[in-house]
Amino acid sequence: MTENAQQQPSAPDSELPTQYAPADVEGPLYERWVERGYFEADAKSEKPPYTIVIPPPNVTGSLHLGHAFQHTLMDALTRRKRMQGFESLWLPGMDHAGIATQNVVERELGKEGKSRHDLGREAFVERVWQWKDEYGGKILGQMRRLGDGVDWTRERFTMDEGLSQAVQTIFKRLYDDELIYRAERIINWCPRCLTAISDIEVEYQDDDGELVSMKYGEGDDTIVVATTRAETMLGDTAVAVHPDDERYKHLVGRHIKLPLTDRTIPVVADTHVDPEFGTGAVKVTPAHDPNDFAIGQRHDLESLTVMDERGVITVHGPFEGLDRFEARSAIVAALRADGRIVAEKRPYVHSVGHCSRCKTTIEPRLSMQWWVKVAPLAKAAGDAVRDGRVKIHPQEMEKRYFDWVDNLHDWCISRQLWWGHRIPVWYGPEGEVVCVGPDEEPPTGEGWTQDSDVLDTWFSSGLWPFSTLGWPEQTPDLKKFYPTDVLLTGHDIIFFWVARMMMFGLYAMDGEVPFKTIALTGLVRDQFGKKMSKSSGTAVDPLDWMNAYGSDAVRFTLARGANPGTDVPIGEDWVQASRNFANKIWNATRFALMNGATIEGELPPAERLSATDRWILSRLNKTISQVDALYDDFQFAKLSDALYHFAWDEVFDWYVELSKTTFMAGGEPAKVSGRVLGEVLDVTLKLLHPIVPFVTETLWTTLTGGESIVVADWPKDSGFRDEAAEREIETLQQVITEVRRFRADQGLQPGQRVPARLTLTGTALAPHEAAIRQLLRLQPEGDTFAATATLPVAGATVALDLSGTIDVAAERKRLAKDLAAAEKEKAQATAKLGNEAFLAKAPDNVVDKIRGRLSKADEDIERIKAQLESLPQA
RNA sequence: GGGCGCGUAGCUCAGGGGUAGAGCGUCGCCCUUACAAGGCGAAUGUCGGCGGUUCGAAACCGUCCGCGCCCACCA
């Protein structure tokens, strides 16, 4: 601290330190909020409900910035609604995240040199529960640190008893409705996770491969097929050609010899084959390719499985025991030795599916699995959006949603995992299949066993909006809070989660939608717009930034980046800027408190207010309406920006500065301004609170003595407007800015006091003389004036005594530049007004605007010329 | 192959038929009795290219170039 600062008198009215220290206040404040039950919703309340269920974070790890981002927005929404008098519920919870969690725990075990099989199913599951307790606790801690105003009494986990009941109930109901069935089909198999996964859990990427053309058959009956997966030829049971393909018509129906085996396979005609691609002939492996499986079905072909679950060849012979990729090279080599490789294309880039969890190349595999028949469910899910019962925001995302729900394949829901909801189906000794609901006893007796698989993790999260509220029981919570209001989540899980909730919600709740609005956010990126990733070290732990700059700063930064549907770049610099904003709010309120800002008593009527007061109140009320409209449209970036500029530029900068003379003078005007400033701060802090809850709480309770801003009333636009005052203050701002620029150009130090004569006739600025002199450091006029600056506003003149130190050259240079700009402006406006087509077609207000520009340009030119003439000779 | 979106200041992005904007960064002056995490002032753009519509286009239409994302059973 500098010597000067130490000499400053301490402010008697304020117990607030000169810098905001978030770390000191955030933790205790949050605990107080929770203790007082502010976030607990009451199902018996008369208030209208407002409900958001959290997208349950996976218990696989800790929260990242993307979570912090979405949580900030959901918290802001529910905090505002609470202040607006809604029974606001933000329901927290976590997802067991089946395959993802099982993988991380297996990895942990791997470090101990063990596999899950060493532990056995029961012990392994117990181990995963331990993991859940540890990492789940970490996540909950992060949420508290962020300030998430969630109802902890309603915290849920997808594997809770109640939610498991919901899973069994809906499974049974779907089964009885024949919307769940068991079938043997080609599924996406991960040879590392050793489980089936659904279509959307497969990530396609372009890989380098090799396209080989190989000759099947003997003698005249040969045909060349192309493949990237030579190893599957061991399971070929046909070659397919297009029925109209003249090249191969003679072969259709005949059998040809399959190389490297003693089998012969038929040539079949199928319209699926594209005669233009490759040789126009396709090898058909029904057990290892979905298209081939379909061909096999049409032509009644045998399906030969040639690999085990780990992708190891099981066909007796020289390739047995080889991994699928080893087998590929070995088979190509063997065929080449036989002279059967007639062409090779390498590298051959093609799209290959990978497991979204472990990136292993997916092996399509014929397998018996459980399926959800989605067509009727997806139809309802599509219709709910089509008929407007559910709105998707931003609307451009609707198309993506429709494309998916309208073209959906059945959903494979069984997983060969241990962590998850076990499928409630029992098999009997005679092949009986019994599906058991939650209250039913499973069959007993010899030979009955439960299905060993678990359900896709998205099966249970698809029930989240109602399972968390007590379904299938008709609980008061369900009645009060369903349907939920907003589902806010990233656009990356529209299909995984949002569409599934739509399907299950409409089904389970008899056609009632799970949420009225789907608000889709972008993904958080680094400061250059690149994806953050752990592997590249660009991932940021939100805790680090919260510790360094405070939760409010992180939240404000995230909210300010939240343009609907677009990705959110965020860098540490921006968090610093937000921290600075929080500190600005802090110090402005400190200043206000030192100057008697209060919310006590009625706001004085407009007649008793200065133009400055009326201006800020007019702007304040406009800002309330603006912020409300932006909130209702999920425009977080814009509302944050609007509040930032209103608070910093208009309130903390202009209003506070303009009011300083009033405060210093004291008396009744100071009291009035204190009351106005108190009002403005009260409202501004409330408007900011949903985004920056901590700093606003601290300041608001100090300012108002109120219990908590969390439960304060949300501001309402009083309708007060004063356009004349707004114009007047704008003019005042122009005058001040113009003189400041002159001063700066003249090299005057900001604090240097300068004798000046103010002539404010012809403007409405006379009452502001004291403020102008204060802001511009102008002393009462002296006797001599070496230079004169004429202000741009009609009738206002400020003559400054620069004691002969005026830099004439600099001033001439600036004036010449201004003159050129004004003349250019005049020329443009003149040209425009001389254009008859323009006059005839342009709307009146535009023409008036141009006329205004012309006359202002004229005035400026005149003024600048006069100034130039008044300058002393160099 | 189909669909969606985006190219605006050094960076990240708003805007959107009628005088080009913000934050950060840059340059200069300043501890001016709330705040140096601050104040004041300044500089910076052929709004991706080319056509068209219009009195007027950065904005609307077409087209080209560059980039991103989503979907798809390219053997």
XYZ file of N, CA, C and O in Angstrom, chain A residues 342-396:
220
model
N -5.781 -59.784 -56.834
C -5.637 -59.230 -58.177
C -5.438 -57.719 -58.163
O -5.021 -57.141 -59.146
N -5.748 -57.093 -57.051
C -5.513 -55.642 -56.969
C -5.454 -55.263 -55.505
O -6.069 -55.893 -54.651
N -4.665 -54.197 -55.221
C -4.598 -53.701 -53.858
C -4.621 -52.182 -53.904
O -4.034 -51.582 -54.798
N -5.296 -51.627 -52.951
C -5.308 -50.164 -52.873
C -4.909 -49.818 -51.445
O -5.604 -50.159 -50.495
N -3.741 -49.186 -51.358
C -3.257 -48.892 -50.017
C -2.497 -47.593 -50.042
O -1.639 -47.446 -50.916
N -2.721 -46.643 -49.136
C -3.760 -46.741 -48.115
C -5.141 -46.460 -48.704
O -5.261 -45.741 -49.693
N -6.105 -47.051 -48.093
C -7.473 -46.840 -48.521
C -8.227 -46.252 -47.325
O -8.424 -46.912 -46.304
N -8.586 -44.964 -47.439
C -9.221 -44.280 -46.308
C -10.707 -44.577 -46.297
O -11.400 -44.344 -47.287
N -11.151 -45.120 -45.218
C -12.582 -45.388 -45.104
C -13.013 -45.209 -43.654
O -12.199 -45.137 -42.733
N -14.307 -45.101 -43.484
C -14.856 -44.795 -42.177
C -14.981 -46.068 -41.348
O -15.584 -47.037 -41.771
N -14.390 -46.028 -40.173
C -14.384 -47.206 -39.306
C -14.960 -46.840 -37.949
O -14.655 -45.783 -37.393
N -15.814 -47.712 -37.413
C -16.438 -47.444 -36.127
C -15.529 -47.778 -34.962
O -14.813 -48.770 -34.989
N -15.553 -46.886 -33.956
C -14.771 -47.132 -32.746
C -15.667 -46.998 -31.522
O -16.630 -46.240 -31.531
N -15.313 -47.716 -30.493
C -16.047 -47.637 -29.243
C -15.869 -46.229 -28.659
O -14.745 -45.758 -28.493
N -16.971 -45.561 -28.348
C -16.855 -44.193 -27.867
C -16.195 -44.145 -26.493
O -15.734 -43.099 -26.066
N -16.131 -45.251 -25.810
C -15.537 -45.267 -24.472
C -14.054 -45.586 -24.486
O -13.290 -45.085 -23.684
N -13.649 -46.518 -25.352
C -12.242 -46.933 -25.279
C -11.550 -46.862 -26.636
O -10.376 -47.206 -26.738
N -12.268 -46.408 -27.674
C -11.685 -46.169 -29.000
C -11.272 -47.437 -29.743
O -10.678 -47.369 -30.825
N -11.538 -48.585 -29.169
C -11.242 -49.841 -29.854
C -12.130 -49.968 -31.092
O -13.274 -49.527 -31.090
N -11.574 -50.553 -32.140
C -12.353 -50.746 -33.356
C -13.514 -51.704 -33.084
O -13.323 -52.794 -32.538
N -14.685 -51.240 -33.432
C -15.898 -52.024 -33.211
C -15.908 -53.253 -34.122
O -15.486 -53.182 -35.269
N -16.374 -54.355 -33.562
C -16.537 -55.558 -34.373
C -18.034 -55.853 -34.489
O -18.666 -56.187 -33.490
N -18.598 -55.701 -35.653
C -20.005 -56.086 -35.789
C -20.115 -57.581 -35.513
O -19.272 -58.356 -35.962
N -21.129 -57.958 -34.763
C -21.156 -59.334 -34.289
C -22.602 -59.777 -34.129
O -23.441 -59.013 -33.636
N -22.864 -60.967 -34.541
C -24.211 -61.517 -34.406
C -24.407 -61.939 -32.958
O -23.595 -62.678 -32.405
N -25.473 -61.432 -32.353
C -25.584 -61.655 -30.924
C -27.031 -61.513 -30.470
O -27.809 -60.753 -31.035
N -27.356 -62.226 -29.395
C -28.699 -62.161 -28.823
C -28.744 -61.019 -27.815
O -27.958 -61.002 -26.864
N -29.622 -60.064 -28.032
C -29.679 -58.898 -27.145
C -31.116 -58.459 -26.934
O -32.015 -58.863 -27.662
N -31.280 -57.571 -25.947
C -32.582 -56.958 -25.703
C -32.698 -55.634 -26.458
O -31.729 -54.882 -26.554
N -33.894 -55.392 -26.964
C -34.103 -54.212 -27.804
C -35.350 -53.450 -27.384
O -36.314 -54.042 -26.926
N -35.294 -52.139 -27.589
C -36.509 -51.328 -27.473
C -36.999 -51.030 -28.889
O -36.227 -50.588 -29.744
N -38.259 -51.309 -29.099
C -38.866 -51.010 -30.383
C -39.230 -49.528 -30.361
O -40.189 -49.114 -29.693
N -38.461 -48.725 -31.043
C -38.577 -47.286 -30.822
C -39.616 -46.593 -31.691
O -40.008 -45.467 -31.378
N -40.037 -47.204 -32.772
C -40.873 -46.473 -33.737
C -42.035 -45.711 -33.092
O -42.162 -44.498 -33.282
N -42.900 -46.403 -32.307
C -44.035 -45.644 -31.739
C -43.590 -44.584 -30.731
O -44.172 -43.503 -30.670
N -42.542 -44.885 -29.963
C -42.054 -43.934 -28.971
C -41.440 -42.716 -29.646
O -41.655 -41.572 -29.245
N -40.693 -42.992 -30.710
C -40.027 -41.894 -31.406
C -41.041 -41.020 -32.137
O -40.877 -39.804 -32.230
N -42.080 -41.638 -32.620
C -43.134 -40.866 -33.296
C -43.714 -39.840 -32.326
O -43.842 -38.656 -32.641
N -44.046 -40.306 -31.126
C -44.600 -39.397 -30.118
C -43.599 -38.308 -29.749
O -43.957 -37.136 -29.581
N -42.315 -38.708 -29.664
C -41.285 -37.738 -29.300
C -41.129 -36.664 -30.380
O -40.912 -35.492 -30.079
N -41.264 -37.079 -31.611
C -41.201 -36.113 -32.705
C -42.408 -35.198 -32.718
O -42.289 -33.976 -32.854
N -43.567 -35.789 -32.531
C -44.797 -35.010 -32.585
C -44.860 -33.934 -31.502
O -45.354 -32.835 -31.733
N -44.355 -34.265 -30.328
C -44.421 -33.297 -29.221
C -43.683 -32.013 -29.581
O -44.071 -30.925 -29.168
N -42.626 -32.136 -30.360
C -41.897 -30.938 -30.796
C -42.585 -30.319 -32.003
O -42.743 -29.107 -32.099
N -43.058 -31.182 -32.898
C -43.741 -30.679 -34.097
C -44.961 -29.845 -33.739
O -45.209 -28.813 -34.361
N -45.723 -30.287 -32.735
C -46.937 -29.535 -32.418
C -46.701 -28.463 -31.353
O -47.642 -27.863 -30.847
N -45.458 -28.244 -31.012
C -45.135 -27.083 -30.175
C -45.273 -27.295 -28.679
O -45.093 -26.363 -27.908
N -45.578 -28.513 -28.250
C -45.675 -28.720 -26.802
C -44.297 -28.651 -26.155
O -44.172 -28.364 -24.980
N -43.293 -28.949 -26.954
C -41.919 -28.803 -26.478
C -41.187 -27.914 -27.471
O -41.258 -28.136 -28.682
N -40.536 -26.897 -26.928
C -39.788 -25.989 -27.795
C -38.298 -26.292 -27.684
O -37.786 -26.525 -26.597
N -37.645 -26.280 -28.816
C -36.200 -26.473 -28.806
C -35.532 -25.131 -29.074
O -35.896 -24.420 -30.002
N -34.609 -24.822 -28.219
C -33.918 -23.546 -28.335
C -32.421 -23.800 -28.409
O -31.897 -24.503 -27.564
N -31.705 -23.282 -29.371
C -32.194 -22.490 -30.496
C -32.892 -23.379 -31.518
O -32.592 -24.560 -31.647
N -33.792 -22.760 -32.228
C -34.691 -23.522 -33.076
C -33.979 -24.303 -34.191
O -34.486 -25.328 -34.647
N -32.809 -23.829 -34.605
C -32.085 -24.528 -35.682
C -31.821 -25.986 -35.313
O -31.613 -26.828 -36.170
